[in-house]
């Protein structure tokens, strides 16, 4: 299977992998049509699970391969670590300024960014989730770079797993804002489709030159770390079930670690 995928251009692999991960957001929203009530306790655990998956993906599928790639490029572990540190910080700064200047609204944190008066509230939610999802797609695209098909598959699978509970939580929050089930589902699905944009950009940049791979991996890792700490974990605690959310983080982390070790070593 991996031999067949190696013949596909990296950009296409990044597109396919990130599209798969992004569609999981819509799939995760489907239970709103089937289950009448999902408690806040379960929602908190699910959000924590997503944060744990992202944290493990950042660590094992992005930062460690970035250090290895930078070491291969420079032949020096100190320079390699420096490159990854700078890349992580740049990714965090990118998300910081995206949050500061793009008008958007979080379900629990409220409005952020520039003046939001001229946009409908639903679009503010969509922009917030798009800011969140872009680095995930970027990570998947970068994960396929350099012929690391197994690493890309592990990342796409992990991000897809993370998107399942995220899609449900987004849809439930929209229902709480008095949107219909159909609209809540479609908005959740639409926000996931931001990820293929990041996937193509990530794979495209790295396909230009292997020099960019550790930088791109570290940048995606920094952006994801920012999202985990600034958005997902605080929002999982806002529901009032911090311990359940914490166990969700731990479960998500070990699940993604297992996937990375088993799929990434194929």
PDB file of C-alpha atoms in Angstrom:
ATOM      1  CA  UNK A   1       0.000   0.000   0.000  1.00  0.00           C
ATOM      2  CA  UNK A   2       2.754   2.459   0.970  1.00  0.00           C
ATOM      3  CA  UNK A   3       4.650   1.633  -2.222  1.00  0.00           C
ATOM      4  CA  UNK A   4       1.644   2.695  -4.299  1.00  0.00           C
ATOM      5  CA  UNK A   5       1.269   5.953  -2.375  1.00  0.00           C
ATOM      6  CA  UNK A   6       4.935   6.814  -2.942  1.00  0.00           C
ATOM      7  CA  UNK A   7       4.172   7.309  -6.641  1.00  0.00           C
ATOM      8  CA  UNK A   8       1.605  10.036  -5.850  1.00  0.00           C
ATOM      9  CA  UNK A   9       2.956  13.645  -5.732  1.00  0.00           C
ATOM     10  CA  UNK A  10       3.389  15.019  -2.205  1.00  0.00           C
ATOM     11  CA  UNK A  11       0.939  17.875  -2.812  1.00  0.00           C
ATOM     12  CA  UNK A  12      -1.822  15.414  -3.726  1.00  0.00           C
ATOM     13  CA  UNK A  13      -1.063  13.297  -0.680  1.00  0.00           C
ATOM     14  CA  UNK A  14      -1.260  16.409   1.489  1.00  0.00           C
ATOM     15  CA  UNK A  15      -4.594  17.324  -0.098  1.00  0.00           C
ATOM     16  CA  UNK A  16      -6.086  13.837   0.274  1.00  0.00           C
ATOM     17  CA  UNK A  17      -4.843  13.345   3.841  1.00  0.00           C
ATOM     18  CA  UNK A  18      -5.998  16.741   5.087  1.00  0.00           C
ATOM     19  CA  UNK A  19      -9.338  16.365   3.259  1.00  0.00           C
ATOM     20  CA  UNK A  20      -9.879  13.043   5.023  1.00  0.00           C
ATOM     21  CA  UNK A  21      -9.053  14.656   8.374  1.00  0.00           C
ATOM     22  CA  UNK A  22     -11.254  17.683   7.650  1.00  0.00           C
ATOM     23  CA  UNK A  23     -14.284  15.593   6.632  1.00  0.00           C
ATOM     24  CA  UNK A  24     -14.111  13.897  10.025  1.00  0.00           C
ATOM     25  CA  UNK A  25     -15.408  17.171  11.509  1.00  0.00           C
ATOM     26  CA  UNK A  26     -18.666  16.714   9.597  1.00  0.00           C
ATOM     27  CA  UNK A  27     -18.844  13.018  10.442  1.00  0.00           C
ATOM     28  CA  UNK A  28     -18.413  13.861  14.117  1.00  0.00           C
ATOM     29  CA  UNK A  29     -21.439  16.174  13.948  1.00  0.00           C
ATOM     30  CA  UNK A  30     -23.803  13.434  12.721  1.00  0.00           C
ATOM     31  CA  UNK A  31     -24.860  12.280  16.236  1.00  0.00           C
ATOM     32  CA  UNK A  32     -26.839  15.511  16.716  1.00  0.00           C
ATOM     33  CA  UNK A  33     -29.455  13.881  14.453  1.00  0.00           C
ATOM     34  CA  UNK A  34     -29.409  10.613  16.411  1.00  0.00           C
ATOM     35  CA  UNK A  35     -28.796  11.343  20.102  1.00  0.00           C
ATOM     36  CA  UNK A  36     -31.252  13.674  21.878  1.00  0.00           C
ATOM     37  CA  UNK A  37     -28.948  14.754  24.698  1.00  0.00           C
ATOM     38  CA  UNK A  38     -25.163  14.715  25.130  1.00  0.00           C
ATOM     39  CA  UNK A  39     -24.136  15.863  28.606  1.00  0.00           C
ATOM     40  CA  UNK A  40     -21.593  18.582  29.292  1.00  0.00           C
ATOM     41  CA  UNK A  41     -19.494  16.013  31.161  1.00  0.00           C
ATOM     42  CA  UNK A  42     -19.140  13.947  27.994  1.00  0.00           C
ATOM     43  CA  UNK A  43     -18.505  17.076  25.923  1.00  0.00           C
ATOM     44  CA  UNK A  44     -15.693  18.089  28.287  1.00  0.00           C
ATOM     45  CA  UNK A  45     -14.100  14.642  28.035  1.00  0.00           C
ATOM     46  CA  UNK A  46     -14.379  14.724  24.245  1.00  0.00           C
ATOM     47  CA  UNK A  47     -12.740  18.134  24.004  1.00  0.00           C
ATOM     48  CA  UNK A  48      -9.993  16.959  26.339  1.00  0.00           C
ATOM     49  CA  UNK A  49      -9.525  13.871  24.170  1.00  0.00           C
ATOM     50  CA  UNK A  50      -9.068  16.087  21.115  1.00  0.00           C
ATOM     51  CA  UNK A  51      -6.492  18.184  22.938  1.00  0.00           C
ATOM     52  CA  UNK A  52      -4.577  15.055  23.967  1.00  0.00           C
ATOM     53  CA  UNK A  53      -4.535  13.734  20.406  1.00  0.00           C
ATOM     54  CA  UNK A  54      -3.228  17.076  19.119  1.00  0.00           C
ATOM     55  CA  UNK A  55      -0.587  17.244  21.856  1.00  0.00           C
ATOM     56  CA  UNK A  56       0.753  13.777  21.043  1.00  0.00           C
ATOM     57  CA  UNK A  57       0.643  14.473  17.295  1.00  0.00           C
ATOM     58  CA  UNK A  58       2.606  17.672  17.888  1.00  0.00           C
ATOM     59  CA  UNK A  59       5.219  15.844  19.943  1.00  0.00           C
ATOM     60  CA  UNK A  60       5.703  12.536  18.108  1.00  0.00           C
ATOM     61  CA  UNK A  61       4.650  13.325  14.532  1.00  0.00           C
ATOM     62  CA  UNK A  62       5.994  16.865  14.169  1.00  0.00           C
ATOM     63  CA  UNK A  63       8.626  17.948  16.716  1.00  0.00           C
ATOM     64  CA  UNK A  64      10.662  14.717  16.823  1.00  0.00           C
ATOM     65  CA  UNK A  65      10.709  14.296  12.998  1.00  0.00           C
ATOM     66  CA  UNK A  66      11.540  18.009  12.671  1.00  0.00           C
ATOM     67  CA  UNK A  67      14.588  17.586  14.921  1.00  0.00           C
ATOM     68  CA  UNK A  68      15.680  14.521  12.943  1.00  0.00           C
ATOM     69  CA  UNK A  69      15.242  16.329   9.600  1.00  0.00           C
ATOM     70  CA  UNK A  70      17.091  19.411  10.852  1.00  0.00           C
ATOM     71  CA  UNK A  71      19.908  17.192  12.127  1.00  0.00           C
ATOM     72  CA  UNK A  72      20.196  15.542   8.702  1.00  0.00           C
ATOM     73  CA  UNK A  73      20.282  18.963   7.019  1.00  0.00           C
ATOM     74  CA  UNK A  74      22.811  20.596   9.338  1.00  0.00           C
ATOM     75  CA  UNK A  75      24.751  17.692  10.814  1.00  0.00           C
ATOM     76  CA  UNK A  76      24.611  19.480  14.154  1.00  0.00           C
ATOM     77  CA  UNK A  77      22.144  18.715  16.953  1.00  0.00           C
ATOM     78  CA  UNK A  78      22.479  22.177  18.491  1.00  0.00           C
ATOM     79  CA  UNK A  79      21.582  23.875  15.198  1.00  0.00           C
ATOM     80  CA  UNK A  80      18.797  21.352  14.697  1.00  0.00           C
ATOM     81  CA  UNK A  81      17.287  22.127  18.097  1.00  0.00           C
ATOM     82  CA  UNK A  82      17.643  25.868  17.439  1.00  0.00           C
ATOM     83  CA  UNK A  83      15.804  25.594  14.115  1.00  0.00           C
ATOM     84  CA  UNK A  84      12.942  23.688  15.742  1.00  0.00           C
ATOM     85  CA  UNK A  85      12.709  26.128  18.666  1.00  0.00           C
ATOM     86  CA  UNK A  86      12.505  29.100  16.273  1.00  0.00           C
ATOM     87  CA  UNK A  87       9.942  27.302  14.079  1.00  0.00           C
ATOM     88  CA  UNK A  88       7.725  26.461  17.067  1.00  0.00           C
ATOM     89  CA  UNK A  89       7.813  30.053  18.315  1.00  0.00           C
ATOM     90  CA  UNK A  90       7.033  31.404  14.828  1.00  0.00           C
ATOM     91  CA  UNK A  91       4.015  29.079  14.603  1.00  0.00           C
ATOM     92  CA  UNK A  92       2.751  30.325  17.962  1.00  0.00           C
ATOM     93  CA  UNK A  93       3.285  33.967  16.959  1.00  0.00           C
ATOM     94  CA  UNK A  94       1.409  33.374  13.704  1.00  0.00           C
ATOM     95  CA  UNK A  95      -1.619  32.084  15.634  1.00  0.00           C
ATOM     96  CA  UNK A  96      -1.305  34.893  18.176  1.00  0.00           C
ATOM     97  CA  UNK A  97      -1.567  37.555  15.479  1.00  0.00           C
ATOM     98  CA  UNK A  98      -4.246  35.631  13.590  1.00  0.00           C
ATOM     99  CA  UNK A  99      -6.358  35.717  16.742  1.00  0.00           C
ATOM    100  CA  UNK A 100      -5.527  39.368  17.305  1.00  0.00           C
ATOM    101  CA  UNK A 101      -6.361  40.719  13.849  1.00  0.00           C
ATOM    102  CA  UNK A 102      -8.946  38.361  12.326  1.00  0.00           C
ATOM    103  CA  UNK A 103     -12.471  39.059  13.608  1.00  0.00           C
ATOM    104  CA  UNK A 104     -13.888  35.904  15.199  1.00  0.00           C
ATOM    105  CA  UNK A 105     -15.838  34.589  18.163  1.00  0.00           C
ATOM    106  CA  UNK A 106     -15.293  31.528  20.335  1.00  0.00           C
ATOM    107  CA  UNK A 107     -18.259  29.692  21.818  1.00  0.00           C
ATOM    108  CA  UNK A 108     -16.983  30.120  25.376  1.00  0.00           C
ATOM    109  CA  UNK A 109     -14.326  32.869  25.276  1.00  0.00           C
ATOM    110  CA  UNK A 110     -16.430  35.337  23.305  1.00  0.00           C
ATOM    111  CA  UNK A 111     -15.274  37.779  20.627  1.00  0.00           C
ATOM    112  CA  UNK A 112     -11.656  38.419  19.686  1.00  0.00           C
ATOM    113  CA  UNK A 113      -9.804  40.217  16.917  1.00  0.00           C
ATOM    114  CA  UNK A 114     -10.718  43.411  15.128  1.00  0.00           C
ATOM    115  CA  UNK A 115     -14.174  45.013  14.899  1.00  0.00           C
ATOM    116  CA  UNK A 116     -16.829  42.309  14.482  1.00  0.00           C
ATOM    117  CA  UNK A 117     -19.905  44.477  14.045  1.00  0.00           C
ATOM    118  CA  UNK A 118     -20.127  44.044  10.279  1.00  0.00           C
ATOM    119  CA  UNK A 119     -20.167  40.241  10.294  1.00  0.00           C
ATOM    120  CA  UNK A 120     -22.988  37.880  11.172  1.00  0.00           C
ATOM    121  CA  UNK A 121     -22.297  35.896  14.317  1.00  0.00           C
ATOM    122  CA  UNK A 122     -22.236  32.568  12.492  1.00  0.00           C
ATOM    123  CA  UNK A 123     -19.339  33.795  10.334  1.00  0.00           C
ATOM    124  CA  UNK A 124     -17.449  34.807  13.460  1.00  0.00           C
ATOM    125  CA  UNK A 125     -17.753  31.222  14.693  1.00  0.00           C
ATOM    126  CA  UNK A 126     -16.676  29.888  11.303  1.00  0.00           C
ATOM    127  CA  UNK A 127     -13.579  32.138  11.239  1.00  0.00           C
ATOM    128  CA  UNK A 128     -12.641  31.080  14.782  1.00  0.00           C
ATOM    129  CA  UNK A 129     -12.798  27.394  13.883  1.00  0.00           C
ATOM    130  CA  UNK A 130     -10.984  28.033  10.586  1.00  0.00           C
ATOM    131  CA  UNK A 131      -8.096  29.678  12.486  1.00  0.00           C
ATOM    132  CA  UNK A 132      -8.046  26.579  14.681  1.00  0.00           C
ATOM    133  CA  UNK A 133      -8.215  24.061  11.797  1.00  0.00           C
ATOM    134  CA  UNK A 134      -5.685  25.613   9.417  1.00  0.00           C
ATOM    135  CA  UNK A 135      -2.585  24.473  11.374  1.00  0.00           C
ATOM    136  CA  UNK A 136      -4.040  20.965  11.587  1.00  0.00           C
ATOM    137  CA  UNK A 137      -4.230  20.763   7.796  1.00  0.00           C
ATOM    138  CA  UNK A 138      -0.764  22.291   7.561  1.00  0.00           C
ATOM    139  CA  UNK A 139       0.552  19.600   9.897  1.00  0.00           C
ATOM    140  CA  UNK A 140      -0.939  16.791   7.807  1.00  0.00           C
ATOM    141  CA  UNK A 141       0.478  18.241   4.582  1.00  0.00           C
ATOM    142  CA  UNK A 142       3.928  18.622   6.096  1.00  0.00           C
ATOM    143  CA  UNK A 143       3.651  15.110   7.554  1.00  0.00           C
ATOM    144  CA  UNK A 144       3.666  13.590   4.069  1.00  0.00           C
ATOM    145  CA  UNK A 145       6.754  15.550   3.046  1.00  0.00           C
ATOM    146  CA  UNK A 146      10.065  13.950   2.262  1.00  0.00           C
ATOM    147  CA  UNK A 147       8.430  10.641   1.373  1.00  0.00           C
ATOM    148  CA  UNK A 148       7.349  10.067   4.989  1.00  0.00           C
ATOM    149  CA  UNK A 149       4.088   8.429   3.946  1.00  0.00           C
ATOM    150  CA  UNK A 150       3.625   6.457   7.171  1.00  0.00           C
ATOM    151  CA  UNK A 151       4.121   9.601   9.257  1.00  0.00           C
ATOM    152  CA  UNK A 152       1.563  11.468   7.125  1.00  0.00           C
ATOM    153  CA  UNK A 153      -0.969   8.651   7.502  1.00  0.00           C
ATOM    154  CA  UNK A 154      -0.492   8.624  11.268  1.00  0.00           C
ATOM    155  CA  UNK A 155      -0.983  12.396  11.427  1.00  0.00           C
ATOM    156  CA  UNK A 156      -4.046  12.367   9.157  1.00  0.00           C
ATOM    157  CA  UNK A 157      -5.578   9.548  11.226  1.00  0.00           C
ATOM    158  CA  UNK A 158      -4.847  11.319  14.502  1.00  0.00           C
ATOM    159  CA  UNK A 159      -6.153  14.693  13.355  1.00  0.00           C
ATOM    160  CA  UNK A 160      -9.230  12.945  11.950  1.00  0.00           C
ATOM    161  CA  UNK A 161      -9.810  11.318  15.356  1.00  0.00           C
ATOM    162  CA  UNK A 162      -9.422  14.705  17.026  1.00  0.00           C
ATOM    163  CA  UNK A 163     -11.906  16.233  14.580  1.00  0.00           C
ATOM    164  CA  UNK A 164     -14.659  13.727  15.375  1.00  0.00           C
ATOM    165  CA  UNK A 165     -15.375  15.042  18.895  1.00  0.00           C
ATOM    166  CA  UNK A 166     -14.573  18.587  17.762  1.00  0.00           C
ATOM    167  CA  UNK A 167     -17.241  18.398  15.056  1.00  0.00           C
ATOM    168  CA  UNK A 168     -19.812  17.190  17.577  1.00  0.00           C
ATOM    169  CA  UNK A 169     -18.929  19.872  20.136  1.00  0.00           C
ATOM    170  CA  UNK A 170     -19.093  22.586  17.446  1.00  0.00           C
ATOM    171  CA  UNK A 171     -22.497  21.351  16.267  1.00  0.00           C
ATOM    172  CA  UNK A 172     -23.826  21.168  19.841  1.00  0.00           C
ATOM    173  CA  UNK A 173     -22.602  24.688  20.560  1.00  0.00           C
ATOM    174  CA  UNK A 174     -24.367  25.934  17.439  1.00  0.00           C
ATOM    175  CA  UNK A 175     -27.562  24.193  18.532  1.00  0.00           C
ATOM    176  CA  UNK A 176     -27.197  26.057  21.826  1.00  0.00           C
ATOM    177  CA  UNK A 177     -27.077  29.262  19.774  1.00  0.00           C
ATOM    178  CA  UNK A 178     -30.496  28.295  18.312  1.00  0.00           C
ATOM    179  CA  UNK A 179     -29.256  27.106  14.914  1.00  0.00           C
ATOM    180  CA  UNK A 180     -31.158  24.259  13.299  1.00  0.00           C
ATOM    181  CA  UNK A 181     -29.652  20.766  13.262  1.00  0.00           C
ATOM    182  CA  UNK A 182     -29.154  20.996   9.496  1.00  0.00           C
ATOM    183  CA  UNK A 183     -27.333  24.324   9.716  1.00  0.00           C
ATOM    184  CA  UNK A 184     -25.233  23.175  12.679  1.00  0.00           C
ATOM    185  CA  UNK A 185     -24.142  20.085  10.748  1.00  0.00           C
ATOM    186  CA  UNK A 186     -23.343  22.003   7.564  1.00  0.00           C
ATOM    187  CA  UNK A 187     -21.332  24.655   9.419  1.00  0.00           C
ATOM    188  CA  UNK A 188     -19.333  21.955  11.253  1.00  0.00           C
ATOM    189  CA  UNK A 189     -18.665  20.222   7.933  1.00  0.00           C
ATOM    190  CA  UNK A 190     -17.693  23.484   6.219  1.00  0.00           C
ATOM    191  CA  UNK A 191     -15.199  24.448   8.921  1.00  0.00           C
ATOM    192  CA  UNK A 192     -13.401  21.131   8.483  1.00  0.00           C
ATOM    193  CA  UNK A 193     -12.874  21.869   4.795  1.00  0.00           C
ATOM    194  CA  UNK A 194     -10.372  24.573   5.730  1.00  0.00           C
ATOM    195  CA  UNK A 195      -7.877  21.824   6.497  1.00  0.00           C
ATOM    196  CA  UNK A 196      -7.164  20.805   2.861  1.00  0.00           C
ATOM    197  CA  UNK A 197      -6.032  24.402   2.209  1.00  0.00           C
ATOM    198  CA  UNK A 198      -3.438  24.047   4.955  1.00  0.00           C
ATOM    199  CA  UNK A 199      -2.573  20.565   3.694  1.00  0.00           C
ATOM    200  CA  UNK A 200      -1.785  21.769   0.180  1.00  0.00           C
ATOM    201  CA  UNK A 201       0.240  24.728   1.460  1.00  0.00           C
ATOM    202  CA  UNK A 202       2.250  22.544   3.851  1.00  0.00           C
ATOM    203  CA  UNK A 203       2.989  19.841   1.298  1.00  0.00           C
ATOM    204  CA  UNK A 204       3.662  22.409  -1.436  1.00  0.00           C
ATOM    205  CA  UNK A 205       6.190  24.401   0.574  1.00  0.00           C
ATOM    206  CA  UNK A 206       8.167  21.339   1.602  1.00  0.00           C
ATOM    207  CA  UNK A 207       8.064  19.829  -1.895  1.00  0.00           C
ATOM    208  CA  UNK A 208       9.968  22.895  -3.158  1.00  0.00           C
ATOM    209  CA  UNK A 209      13.032  22.008  -1.064  1.00  0.00           C
ATOM    210  CA  UNK A 210      13.801  19.595   1.756  1.00  0.00           C
ATOM    211  CA  UNK A 211      15.471  22.516   3.540  1.00  0.00           C
ATOM    212  CA  UNK A 212      11.994  23.778   4.499  1.00  0.00           C
ATOM    213  CA  UNK A 213      10.792  20.511   6.053  1.00  0.00           C
ATOM    214  CA  UNK A 214      12.042  20.971   9.654  1.00  0.00           C
ATOM    215  CA  UNK A 215      10.946  24.619   9.601  1.00  0.00           C
ATOM    216  CA  UNK A 216       7.468  23.716   8.336  1.00  0.00           C
ATOM    217  CA  UNK A 217       7.058  20.863  10.821  1.00  0.00           C
ATOM    218  CA  UNK A 218       8.157  23.050  13.725  1.00  0.00           C
ATOM    219  CA  UNK A 219       5.915  25.919  12.549  1.00  0.00           C
ATOM    220  CA  UNK A 220       2.883  23.591  12.376  1.00  0.00           C
ATOM    221  CA  UNK A 221       3.775  22.201  15.812  1.00  0.00           C
ATOM    222  CA  UNK A 222       3.951  25.695  17.321  1.00  0.00           C
ATOM    223  CA  UNK A 223       0.618  26.675  15.811  1.00  0.00           C
ATOM    224  CA  UNK A 224      -1.003  23.517  17.171  1.00  0.00           C
ATOM    225  CA  UNK A 225       0.517  24.025  20.625  1.00  0.00           C
ATOM    226  CA  UNK A 226      -0.967  27.528  20.679  1.00  0.00           C
ATOM    227  CA  UNK A 227      -4.417  26.182  19.784  1.00  0.00           C
ATOM    228  CA  UNK A 228      -4.216  23.434  22.425  1.00  0.00           C
ATOM    229  CA  UNK A 229      -3.233  25.791  25.250  1.00  0.00           C
ATOM    230  CA  UNK A 230      -5.148  28.908  24.233  1.00  0.00           C
ATOM    231  CA  UNK A 231      -8.413  27.344  23.075  1.00  0.00           C
ATOM    232  CA  UNK A 232      -9.124  23.656  23.482  1.00  0.00           C
ATOM    233  CA  UNK A 233      -8.053  22.961  27.069  1.00  0.00           C
ATOM    234  CA  UNK A 234      -9.540  26.217  28.482  1.00  0.00           C
ATOM    235  CA  UNK A 235     -12.808  25.585  26.633  1.00  0.00           C
ATOM    236  CA  UNK A 236     -12.955  21.987  27.900  1.00  0.00           C
ATOM    237  CA  UNK A 237     -12.652  23.365  31.457  1.00  0.00           C
ATOM    238  CA  UNK A 238     -15.330  26.010  30.872  1.00  0.00           C
ATOM    239  CA  UNK A 239     -17.945  23.253  30.925  1.00  0.00           C
ATOM    240  CA  UNK A 240     -17.250  22.654  34.638  1.00  0.00           C
ATOM    241  CA  UNK A 241     -15.789  19.133  34.463  1.00  0.00           C
ATOM    242  CA  UNK A 242     -12.055  19.781  34.641  1.00  0.00           C
ATOM    243  CA  UNK A 243     -11.070  16.309  35.930  1.00  0.00           C
ATOM    244  CA  UNK A 244     -13.016  14.545  33.191  1.00  0.00           C
ATOM    245  CA  UNK A 245     -11.436  16.842  30.595  1.00  0.00           C
ATOM    246  CA  UNK A 246      -7.986  16.096  32.026  1.00  0.00           C
ATOM    247  CA  UNK A 247      -8.526  12.345  31.748  1.00  0.00           C
ATOM    248  CA  UNK A 248      -9.740  12.978  28.209  1.00  0.00           C
ATOM    249  CA  UNK A 249      -6.406  14.680  27.453  1.00  0.00           C
ATOM    250  CA  UNK A 250      -4.501  11.696  28.840  1.00  0.00           C
ATOM    251  CA  UNK A 251      -6.564   9.161  26.890  1.00  0.00           C
ATOM    252  CA  UNK A 252      -6.255  11.170  23.676  1.00  0.00           C
ATOM    253  CA  UNK A 253      -2.504  11.484  24.176  1.00  0.00           C
ATOM    254  CA  UNK A 254      -1.888   7.743  24.617  1.00  0.00           C
ATOM    255  CA  UNK A 255      -4.215   6.835  21.731  1.00  0.00           C
ATOM    256  CA  UNK A 256      -2.319   9.141  19.365  1.00  0.00           C
ATOM    257  CA  UNK A 257       1.032   7.962  20.721  1.00  0.00           C
ATOM    258  CA  UNK A 258      -0.013   4.367  19.982  1.00  0.00           C
ATOM    259  CA  UNK A 259      -1.146   5.304  16.475  1.00  0.00           C
ATOM    260  CA  UNK A 260       2.096   7.125  15.781  1.00  0.00           C
ATOM    261  CA  UNK A 261       4.229   4.200  16.944  1.00  0.00           C
ATOM    262  CA  UNK A 262       2.211   1.589  15.036  1.00  0.00           C
ATOM    263  CA  UNK A 263       1.255   3.468  11.860  1.00  0.00           C
ATOM    264  CA  UNK A 264       4.321   5.680  11.718  1.00  0.00           C
ATOM    265  CA  UNK A 265       6.665   2.714  11.798  1.00  0.00           C
ATOM    266  CA  UNK A 266       4.959   0.864   8.929  1.00  0.00           C
TER     267      UNK A 266
END
